Short mmCIF file of C-alpha atoms in Angstrom, two decimals:
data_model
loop_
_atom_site.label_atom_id
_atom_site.label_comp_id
_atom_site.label_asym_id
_atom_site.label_seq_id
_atom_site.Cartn_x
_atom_site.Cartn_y
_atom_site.Cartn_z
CA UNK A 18 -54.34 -26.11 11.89
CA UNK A 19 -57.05 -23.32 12.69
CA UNK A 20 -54.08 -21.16 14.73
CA UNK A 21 -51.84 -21.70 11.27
CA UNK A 22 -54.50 -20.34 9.08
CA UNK A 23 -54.62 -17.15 11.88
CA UNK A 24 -51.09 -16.88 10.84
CA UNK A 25 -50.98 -16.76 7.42
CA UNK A 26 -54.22 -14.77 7.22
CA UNK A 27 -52.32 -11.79 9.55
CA UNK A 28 -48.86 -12.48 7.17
CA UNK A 29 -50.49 -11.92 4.31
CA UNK A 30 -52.59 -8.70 5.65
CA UNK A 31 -49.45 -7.30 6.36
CA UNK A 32 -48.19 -8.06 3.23
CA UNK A 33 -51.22 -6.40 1.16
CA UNK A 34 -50.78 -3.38 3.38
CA UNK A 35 -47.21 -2.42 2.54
CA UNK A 36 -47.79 -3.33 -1.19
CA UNK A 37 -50.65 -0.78 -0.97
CA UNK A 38 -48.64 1.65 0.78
CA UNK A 39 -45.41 1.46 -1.71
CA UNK A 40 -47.72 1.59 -4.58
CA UNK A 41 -49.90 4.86 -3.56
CA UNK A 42 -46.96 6.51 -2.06
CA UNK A 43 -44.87 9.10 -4.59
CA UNK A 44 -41.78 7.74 -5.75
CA UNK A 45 -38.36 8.57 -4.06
CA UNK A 46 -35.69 9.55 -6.21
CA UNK A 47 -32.23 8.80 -5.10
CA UNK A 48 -29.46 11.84 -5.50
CA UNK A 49 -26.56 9.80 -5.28
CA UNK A 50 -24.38 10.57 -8.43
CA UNK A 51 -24.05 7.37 -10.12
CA UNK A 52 -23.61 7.95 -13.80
CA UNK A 53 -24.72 4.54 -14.60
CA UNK A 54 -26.09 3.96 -18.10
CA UNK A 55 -28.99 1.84 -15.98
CA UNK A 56 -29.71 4.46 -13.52
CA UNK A 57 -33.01 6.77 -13.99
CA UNK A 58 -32.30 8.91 -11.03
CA UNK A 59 -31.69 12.57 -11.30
CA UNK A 60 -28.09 12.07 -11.74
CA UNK A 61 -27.92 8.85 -13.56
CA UNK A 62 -26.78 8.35 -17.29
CA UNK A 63 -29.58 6.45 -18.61
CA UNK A 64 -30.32 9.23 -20.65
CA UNK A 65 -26.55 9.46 -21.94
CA UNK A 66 -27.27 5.99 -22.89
CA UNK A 67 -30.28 6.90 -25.00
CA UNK A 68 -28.51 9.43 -26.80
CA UNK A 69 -25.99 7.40 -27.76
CA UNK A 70 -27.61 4.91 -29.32
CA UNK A 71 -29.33 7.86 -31.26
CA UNK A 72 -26.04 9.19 -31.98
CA UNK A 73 -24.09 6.06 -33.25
CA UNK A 74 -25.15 3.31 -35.10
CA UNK A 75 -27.12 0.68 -33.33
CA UNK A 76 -25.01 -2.04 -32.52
CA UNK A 77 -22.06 0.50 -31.58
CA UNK A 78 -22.04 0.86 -27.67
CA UNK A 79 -20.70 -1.15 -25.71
CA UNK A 80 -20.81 -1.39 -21.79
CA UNK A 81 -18.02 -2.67 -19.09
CA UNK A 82 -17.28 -2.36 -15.90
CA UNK A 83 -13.21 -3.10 -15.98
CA UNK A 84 -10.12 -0.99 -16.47
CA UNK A 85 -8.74 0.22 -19.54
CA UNK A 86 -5.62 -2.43 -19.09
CA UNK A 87 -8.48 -5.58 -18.87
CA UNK A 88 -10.04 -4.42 -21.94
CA UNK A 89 -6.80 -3.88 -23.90
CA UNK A 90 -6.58 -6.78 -25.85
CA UNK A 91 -10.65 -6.33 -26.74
CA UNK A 92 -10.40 -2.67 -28.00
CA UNK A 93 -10.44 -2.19 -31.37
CA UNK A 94 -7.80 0.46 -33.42
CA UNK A 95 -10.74 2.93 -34.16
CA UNK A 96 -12.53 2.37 -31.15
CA UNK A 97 -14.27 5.58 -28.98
CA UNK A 98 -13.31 4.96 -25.52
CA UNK A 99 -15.92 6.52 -23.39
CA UNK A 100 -14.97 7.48 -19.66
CA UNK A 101 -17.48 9.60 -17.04
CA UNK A 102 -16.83 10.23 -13.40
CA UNK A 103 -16.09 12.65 -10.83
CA UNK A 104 -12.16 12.08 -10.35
CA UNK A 105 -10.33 10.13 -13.18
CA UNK A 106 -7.10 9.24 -11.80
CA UNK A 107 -6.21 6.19 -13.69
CA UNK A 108 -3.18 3.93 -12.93
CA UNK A 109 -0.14 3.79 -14.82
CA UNK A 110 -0.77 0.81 -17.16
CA UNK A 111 -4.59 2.36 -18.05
CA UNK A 112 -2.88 5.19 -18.95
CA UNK A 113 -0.26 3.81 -21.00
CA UNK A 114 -2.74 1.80 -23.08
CA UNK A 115 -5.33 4.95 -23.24
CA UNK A 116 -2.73 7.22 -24.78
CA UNK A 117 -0.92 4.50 -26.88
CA UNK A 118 -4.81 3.77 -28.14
CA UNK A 119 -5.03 7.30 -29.43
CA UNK A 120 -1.67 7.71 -30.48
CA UNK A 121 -2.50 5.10 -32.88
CA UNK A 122 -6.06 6.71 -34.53
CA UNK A 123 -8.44 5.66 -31.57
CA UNK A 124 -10.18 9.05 -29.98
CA UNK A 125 -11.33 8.95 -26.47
CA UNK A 126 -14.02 11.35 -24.50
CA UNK A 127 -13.45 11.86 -20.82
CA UNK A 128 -15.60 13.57 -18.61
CA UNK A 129 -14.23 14.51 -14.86
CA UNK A 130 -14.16 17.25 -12.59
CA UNK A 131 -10.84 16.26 -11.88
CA UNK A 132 -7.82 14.12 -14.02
CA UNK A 133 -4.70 13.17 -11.35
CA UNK A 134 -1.92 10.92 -11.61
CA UNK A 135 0.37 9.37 -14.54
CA UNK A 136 -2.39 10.58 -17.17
CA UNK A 137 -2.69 14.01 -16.37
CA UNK A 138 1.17 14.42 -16.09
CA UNK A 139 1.27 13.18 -19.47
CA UNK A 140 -1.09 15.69 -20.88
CA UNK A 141 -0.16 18.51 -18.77
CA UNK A 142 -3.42 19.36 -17.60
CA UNK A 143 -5.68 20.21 -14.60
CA UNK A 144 -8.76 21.51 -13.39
CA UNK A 145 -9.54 23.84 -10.89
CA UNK A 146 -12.84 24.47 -9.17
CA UNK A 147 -13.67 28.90 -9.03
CA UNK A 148 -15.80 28.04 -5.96
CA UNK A 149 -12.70 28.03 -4.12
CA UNK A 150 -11.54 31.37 -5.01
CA UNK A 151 -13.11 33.93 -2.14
CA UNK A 152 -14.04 36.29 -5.00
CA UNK A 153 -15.94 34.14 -6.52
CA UNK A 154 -18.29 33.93 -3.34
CA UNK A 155 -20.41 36.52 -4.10
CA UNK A 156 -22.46 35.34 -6.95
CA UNK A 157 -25.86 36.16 -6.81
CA UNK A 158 -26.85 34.54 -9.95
CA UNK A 159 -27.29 30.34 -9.38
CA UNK A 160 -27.58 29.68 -12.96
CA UNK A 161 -24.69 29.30 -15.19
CA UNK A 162 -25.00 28.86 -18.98
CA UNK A 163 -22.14 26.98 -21.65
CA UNK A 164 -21.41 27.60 -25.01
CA UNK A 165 -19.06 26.43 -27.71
CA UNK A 166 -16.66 28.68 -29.05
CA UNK A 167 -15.28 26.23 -31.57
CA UNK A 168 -15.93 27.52 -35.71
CA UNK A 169 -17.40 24.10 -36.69
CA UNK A 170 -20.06 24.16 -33.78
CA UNK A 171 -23.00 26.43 -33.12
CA UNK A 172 -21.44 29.22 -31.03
CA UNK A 173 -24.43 31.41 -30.64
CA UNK A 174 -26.62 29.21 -28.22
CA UNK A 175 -26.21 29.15 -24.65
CA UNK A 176 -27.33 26.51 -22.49
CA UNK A 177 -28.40 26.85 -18.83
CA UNK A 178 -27.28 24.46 -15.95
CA UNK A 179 -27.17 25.31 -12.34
CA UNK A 180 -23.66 26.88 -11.32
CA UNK A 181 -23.21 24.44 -8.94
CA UNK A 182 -23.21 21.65 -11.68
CA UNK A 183 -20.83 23.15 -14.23
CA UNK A 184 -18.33 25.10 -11.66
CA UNK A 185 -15.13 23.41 -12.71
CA UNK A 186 -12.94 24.02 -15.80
CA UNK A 187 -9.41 23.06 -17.22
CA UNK A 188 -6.87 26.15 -15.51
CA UNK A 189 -3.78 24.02 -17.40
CA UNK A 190 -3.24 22.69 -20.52
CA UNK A 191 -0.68 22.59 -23.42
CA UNK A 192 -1.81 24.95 -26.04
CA UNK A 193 0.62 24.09 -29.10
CA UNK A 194 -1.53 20.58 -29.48
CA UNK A 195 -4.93 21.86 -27.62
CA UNK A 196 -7.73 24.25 -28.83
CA UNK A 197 -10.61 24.88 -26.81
CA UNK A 198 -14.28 23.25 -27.46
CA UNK A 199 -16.44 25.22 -25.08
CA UNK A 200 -16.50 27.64 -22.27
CA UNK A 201 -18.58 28.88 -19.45
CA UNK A 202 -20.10 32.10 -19.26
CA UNK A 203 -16.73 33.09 -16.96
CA UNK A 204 -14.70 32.76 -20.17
CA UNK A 205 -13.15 30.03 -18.89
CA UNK A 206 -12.87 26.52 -20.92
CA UNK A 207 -14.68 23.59 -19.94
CA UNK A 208 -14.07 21.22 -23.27
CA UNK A 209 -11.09 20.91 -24.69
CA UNK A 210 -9.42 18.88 -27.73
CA UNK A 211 -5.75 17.31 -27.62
CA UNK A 212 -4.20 16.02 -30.40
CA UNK A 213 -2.37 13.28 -29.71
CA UNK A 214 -0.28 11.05 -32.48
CA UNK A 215 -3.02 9.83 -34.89
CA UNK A 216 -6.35 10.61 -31.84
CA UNK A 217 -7.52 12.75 -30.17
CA UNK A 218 -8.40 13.66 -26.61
CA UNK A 219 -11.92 15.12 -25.90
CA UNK A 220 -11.69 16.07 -22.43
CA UNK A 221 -14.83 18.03 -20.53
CA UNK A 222 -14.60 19.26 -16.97
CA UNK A 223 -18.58 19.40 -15.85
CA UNK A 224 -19.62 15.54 -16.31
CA UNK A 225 -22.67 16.22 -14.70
CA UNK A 226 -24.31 17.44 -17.47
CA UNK A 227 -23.80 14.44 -19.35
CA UNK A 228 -26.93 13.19 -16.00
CA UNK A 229 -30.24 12.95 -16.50
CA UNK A 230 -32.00 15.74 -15.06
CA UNK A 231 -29.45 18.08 -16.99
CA UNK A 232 -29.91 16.36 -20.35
CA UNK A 233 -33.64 16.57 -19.70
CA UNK A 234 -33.51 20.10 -18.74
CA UNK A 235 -34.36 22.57 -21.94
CA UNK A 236 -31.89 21.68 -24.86
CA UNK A 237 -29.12 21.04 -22.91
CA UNK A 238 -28.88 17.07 -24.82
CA UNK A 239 -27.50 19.22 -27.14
CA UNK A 240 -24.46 20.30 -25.75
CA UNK A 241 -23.75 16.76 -24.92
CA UNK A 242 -24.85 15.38 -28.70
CA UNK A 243 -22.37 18.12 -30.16
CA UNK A 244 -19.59 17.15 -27.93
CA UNK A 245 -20.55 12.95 -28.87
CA UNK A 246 -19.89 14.32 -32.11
CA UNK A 247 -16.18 15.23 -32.44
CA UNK A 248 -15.69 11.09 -31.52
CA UNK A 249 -15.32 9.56 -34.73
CA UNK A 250 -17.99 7.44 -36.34
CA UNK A 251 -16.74 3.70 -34.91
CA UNK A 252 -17.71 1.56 -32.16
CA UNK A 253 -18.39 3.28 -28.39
CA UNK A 254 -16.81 1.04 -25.41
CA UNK A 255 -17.97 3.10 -22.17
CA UNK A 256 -16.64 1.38 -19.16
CA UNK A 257 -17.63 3.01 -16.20
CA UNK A 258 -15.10 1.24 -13.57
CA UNK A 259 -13.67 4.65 -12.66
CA UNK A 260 -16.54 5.83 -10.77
CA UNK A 261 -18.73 2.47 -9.93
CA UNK A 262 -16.05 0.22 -9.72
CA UNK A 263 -16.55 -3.35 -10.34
CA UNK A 264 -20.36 -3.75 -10.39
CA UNK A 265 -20.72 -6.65 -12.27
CA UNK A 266 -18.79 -9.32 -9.59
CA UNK A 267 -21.31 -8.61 -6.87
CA UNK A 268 -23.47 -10.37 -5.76
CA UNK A 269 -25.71 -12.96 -7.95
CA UNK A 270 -28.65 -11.47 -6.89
CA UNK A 271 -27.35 -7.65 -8.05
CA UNK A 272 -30.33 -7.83 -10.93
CA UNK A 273 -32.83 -8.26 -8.16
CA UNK A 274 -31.31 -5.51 -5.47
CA UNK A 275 -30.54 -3.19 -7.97
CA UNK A 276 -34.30 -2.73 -8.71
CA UNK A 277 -36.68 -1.87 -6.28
CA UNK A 278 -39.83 -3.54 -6.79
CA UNK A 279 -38.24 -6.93 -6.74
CA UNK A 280 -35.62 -5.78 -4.31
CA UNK A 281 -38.63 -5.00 -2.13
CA UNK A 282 -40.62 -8.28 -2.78
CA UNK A 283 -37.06 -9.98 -2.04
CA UNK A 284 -37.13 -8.92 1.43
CA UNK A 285 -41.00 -9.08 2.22
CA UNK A 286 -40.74 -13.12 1.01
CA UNK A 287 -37.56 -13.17 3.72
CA UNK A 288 -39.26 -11.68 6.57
CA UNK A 289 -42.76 -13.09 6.07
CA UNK A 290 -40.17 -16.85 5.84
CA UNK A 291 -39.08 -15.91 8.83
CA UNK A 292 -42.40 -14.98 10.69
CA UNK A 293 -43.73 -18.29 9.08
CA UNK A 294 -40.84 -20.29 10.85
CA UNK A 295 -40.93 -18.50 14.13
CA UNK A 296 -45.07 -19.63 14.52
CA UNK A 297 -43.81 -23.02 13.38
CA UNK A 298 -41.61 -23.38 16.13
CA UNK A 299 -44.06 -22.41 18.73
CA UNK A 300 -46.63 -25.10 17.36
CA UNK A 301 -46.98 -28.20 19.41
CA UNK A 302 -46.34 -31.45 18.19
CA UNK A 303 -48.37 -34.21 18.01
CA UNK A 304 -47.71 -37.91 19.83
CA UNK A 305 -47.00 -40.41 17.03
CA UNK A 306 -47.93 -43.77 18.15
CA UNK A 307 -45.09 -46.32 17.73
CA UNK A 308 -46.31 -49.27 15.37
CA UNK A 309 -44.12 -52.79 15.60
CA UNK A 310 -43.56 -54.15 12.40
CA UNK A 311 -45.34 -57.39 12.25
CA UNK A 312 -43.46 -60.50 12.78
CA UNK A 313 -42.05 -62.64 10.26
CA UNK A 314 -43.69 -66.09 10.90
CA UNK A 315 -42.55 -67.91 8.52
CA UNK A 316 -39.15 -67.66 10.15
CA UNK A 317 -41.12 -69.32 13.22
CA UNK A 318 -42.97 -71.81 11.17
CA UNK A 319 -39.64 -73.46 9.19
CA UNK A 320 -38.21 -73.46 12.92
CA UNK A 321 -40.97 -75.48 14.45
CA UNK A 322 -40.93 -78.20 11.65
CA UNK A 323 -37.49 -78.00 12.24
CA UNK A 324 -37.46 -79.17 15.48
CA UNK A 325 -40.70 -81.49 14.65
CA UNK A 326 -38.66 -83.82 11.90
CA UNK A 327 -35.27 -83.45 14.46
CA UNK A 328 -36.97 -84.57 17.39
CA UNK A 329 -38.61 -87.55 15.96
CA UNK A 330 -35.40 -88.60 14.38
CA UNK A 331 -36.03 -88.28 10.98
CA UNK A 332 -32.85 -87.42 9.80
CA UNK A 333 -33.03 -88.98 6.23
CA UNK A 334 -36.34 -86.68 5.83
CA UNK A 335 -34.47 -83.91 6.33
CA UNK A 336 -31.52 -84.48 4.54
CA UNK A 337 -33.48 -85.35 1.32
CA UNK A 338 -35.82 -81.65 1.88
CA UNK A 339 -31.99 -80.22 2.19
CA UNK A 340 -30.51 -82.04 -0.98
CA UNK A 341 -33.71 -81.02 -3.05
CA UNK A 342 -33.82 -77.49 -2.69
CA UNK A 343 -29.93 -77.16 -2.95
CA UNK A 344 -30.13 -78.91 -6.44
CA UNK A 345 -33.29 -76.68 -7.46
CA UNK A 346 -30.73 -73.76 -6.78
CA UNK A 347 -28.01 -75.08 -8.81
CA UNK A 348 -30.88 -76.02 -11.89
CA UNK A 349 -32.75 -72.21 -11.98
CA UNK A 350 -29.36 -70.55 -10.88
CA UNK A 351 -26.98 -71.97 -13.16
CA UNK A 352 -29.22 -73.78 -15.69
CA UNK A 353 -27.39 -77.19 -15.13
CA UNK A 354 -28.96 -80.43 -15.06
CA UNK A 355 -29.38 -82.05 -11.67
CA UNK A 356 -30.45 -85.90 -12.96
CA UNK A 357 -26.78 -87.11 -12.78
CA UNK A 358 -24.32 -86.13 -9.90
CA UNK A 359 -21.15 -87.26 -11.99
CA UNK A 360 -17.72 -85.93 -12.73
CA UNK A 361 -18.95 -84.17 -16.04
CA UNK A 362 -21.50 -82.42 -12.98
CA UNK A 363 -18.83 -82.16 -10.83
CA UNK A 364 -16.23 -79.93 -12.96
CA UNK A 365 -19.24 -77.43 -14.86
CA UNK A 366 -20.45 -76.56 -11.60
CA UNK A 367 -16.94 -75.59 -10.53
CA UNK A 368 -16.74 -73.81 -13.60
CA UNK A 369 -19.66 -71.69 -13.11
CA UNK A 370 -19.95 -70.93 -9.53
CA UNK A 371 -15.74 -70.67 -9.24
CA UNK A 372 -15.52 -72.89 -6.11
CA UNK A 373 -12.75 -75.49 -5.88
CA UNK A 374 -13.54 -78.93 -7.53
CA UNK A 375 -12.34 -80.94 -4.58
CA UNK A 376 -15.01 -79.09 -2.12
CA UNK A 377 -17.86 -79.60 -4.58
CA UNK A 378 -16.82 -83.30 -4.91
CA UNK A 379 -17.41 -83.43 -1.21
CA UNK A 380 -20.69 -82.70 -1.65
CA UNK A 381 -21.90 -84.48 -4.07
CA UNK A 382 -20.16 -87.56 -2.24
CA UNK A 383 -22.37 -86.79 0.98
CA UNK A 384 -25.28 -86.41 -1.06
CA UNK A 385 -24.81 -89.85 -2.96
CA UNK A 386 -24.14 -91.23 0.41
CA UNK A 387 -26.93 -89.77 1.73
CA UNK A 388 -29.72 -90.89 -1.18
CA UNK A 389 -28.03 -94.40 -0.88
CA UNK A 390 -29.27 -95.24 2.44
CA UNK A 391 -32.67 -95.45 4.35
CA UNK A 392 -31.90 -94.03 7.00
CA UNK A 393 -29.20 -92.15 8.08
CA UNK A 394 -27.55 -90.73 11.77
CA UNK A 395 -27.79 -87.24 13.37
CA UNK A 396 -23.91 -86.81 12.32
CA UNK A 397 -23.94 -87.84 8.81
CA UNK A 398 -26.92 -85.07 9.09
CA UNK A 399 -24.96 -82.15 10.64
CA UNK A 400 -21.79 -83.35 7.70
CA UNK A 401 -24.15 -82.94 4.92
CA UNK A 402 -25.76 -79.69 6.54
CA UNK A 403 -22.75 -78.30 6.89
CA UNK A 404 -21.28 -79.30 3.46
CA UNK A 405 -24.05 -77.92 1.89
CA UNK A 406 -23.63 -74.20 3.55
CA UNK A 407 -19.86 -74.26 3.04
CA UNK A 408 -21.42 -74.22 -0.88
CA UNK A 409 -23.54 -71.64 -0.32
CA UNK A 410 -21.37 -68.93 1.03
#
């Protein structure tokens, strides 16, 4: 027991040590570009989620993780449909219910560096990225700045991102149902607006300022309040399948791994489990004595009277002790009266206990015939014995 206490005590050292550590050590931020409405890395969008709830009415957003053909038939007419990722390149049957959606008065804000496939055909547009034009390659200046250029927004402020951030803008589009939102300090439009049956379109080319450390940065939330604005004033469903996927059919314990602290003290419990079994196993065990249950004498006993009344030929004393204790059965069993062994006995006793009449007549016969004499043989014994357990089973 000592060497299991030595255990535990240099388990839970350990333990204290890395807790210590993890707490006094500066917190790592993870660059990954998630746009998550949960995440509060640099390029996370719980700050989008902030400002929407500032921008709509509270009750209004509302969060998925499925495509735009799952959440058809739970989409409201009026509904903003709110879309941010790096590539949207939505399949044929998303697309056909987005643009039917806004054809019919819903209006939908997508933010992507990039729109492919049936949905971009449709709306014949694309993006193109000026880092990959070789002229473009001698820019000195890192910091790029947007602006709106639309009459019913504030056109005079500029706000500052890093180039690398905001380098992609819309190089195609159909300008008899578009006008242009915003552009970058290139000229070149970033935001745009389709009109599209009833809806519109609010489509943005830099989603990364829509992250946290750009809607932190200066007044920069107010490029991306201004462009929440042209969405009309109904319900927000943001479903961010199109650059997470399908987070919320992972695993059961995503609430735990998705934060650190308890994804931490999730795997410190596993290892210092595993630790704890691996010292187990090496711990030697203990000889149990083997104790024999004690012996049932009064099996023993009832056998040596047995013999005792059988070998001095006192057959009649036995039969009697037999008779007596069957008919005390039958009288606490079946609450029957025992005073009169007659054919009124006879057939309730059948009745009760569902034997056949005839065998129970048998007994009582050998009884009688027993009780009528003083003394009686070793076979009239072993009939009346075995009588009487042909009853009992």
């Amino acid at each position: 027991m000592q060497k299991d206490w030595k255990y535990i005590l240099y388990i839970s050292a350990a333990f204290g040590l890395f807790v210590m550590v993890k707490l006094l050590s500066p917190k790592q931020h993870s660059w990954t570009v998630t746009y998550s409405h949960t995440d509060k890395d640099p390029y996370g969008g719980y700050a989008l989620n902030r400002l929407l709830h500032s921008v709509f009415h509270e009750g209004y957003i509302q969060h998925s993780y499925r495509t735009l053909y799952e959440l058809s038939d739970s989409v409201a007419e009026n509904t903003n449909i709110l879309i941010i990722s790096s590539n949207f390149n939505g399949g044929k049957e998303d697309s056909d219910f987005l643009l039917k959606h806004v054809a019919d008065g819903g209006n939908a804000l997508i933010s992507s560096q990039y729109f492919q496939g049936h949905f971009a055909d449709t709306l014949a547009i694309g993006t193109y990225d000026y880092f990959f034009k070789m002229a473009d390659f001698d820019i000195k200046n890192d910091t790029a700045t947007l602006r709106f250029v639309n009459p019913h927004a504030d056109t005079i402020s500029e706000y500052v991102y890093r180039r690398d951030n905001i380098h992609n803008y819309f190089n195609r589009f159909d300008s008899t149902r578009t006008s242009v939102i915003a552009k970058n300090d290139r000229g070149l439009p970033v935001t745009i607006r389709v009109h599209w049956g009833k809806g519109d379109f609010i489509l943005n080319s830099t989603p990364l300022v829509f992250t946290n450390i750009c809607l932190l940065t200066s007044d920069n939330h107010k490029f991306a309040s201004t462009t929440l604005s042209y969405l009309s004033d109904a319900p927000v469903k943001w479903t961010e399948y199109y650059h997470l996927g399908r987070m919320e059919v992972g695993t059961p314990l995503r609430f735990i791994l998705t934060n650190e602290p308890l994804r931490w003290a999730y795997y410190v419990s596993i290892i210092a489990l595993l630790f704890y079994m691996v010292f187990e196993m090496k711990r030697k065990q203990r000889i149990i004595p083997v104790i024999k249950p004690l012996a049932n004498s009064t099996i023993e006993f009832i056998q040596t009277i047995g013999n005792l009344y059988y070998q001095s030929a006192g057959h009649k004393s036995i039969a009697e002790k037999r008779i007596h204790y069957l008919l005390d059965h039958i009288r606490s069993q079946h609450w029957m009266s025992v005073t009169k062994l007659d054919d009124s006995f006879i057939q309730t006793l059948a009745r009760k206990t569902g034997k056949h009449e005839g065998d129970i007549r048998r007994l009582v016969m050998a009884m009688n015939s027993v009780q009528a004499k003083t003394k009686i043989s070793a076979e009239e014994l072993i009939d009346l014995n075995r009588e009487i357990e042909m009853f009992n089973k």
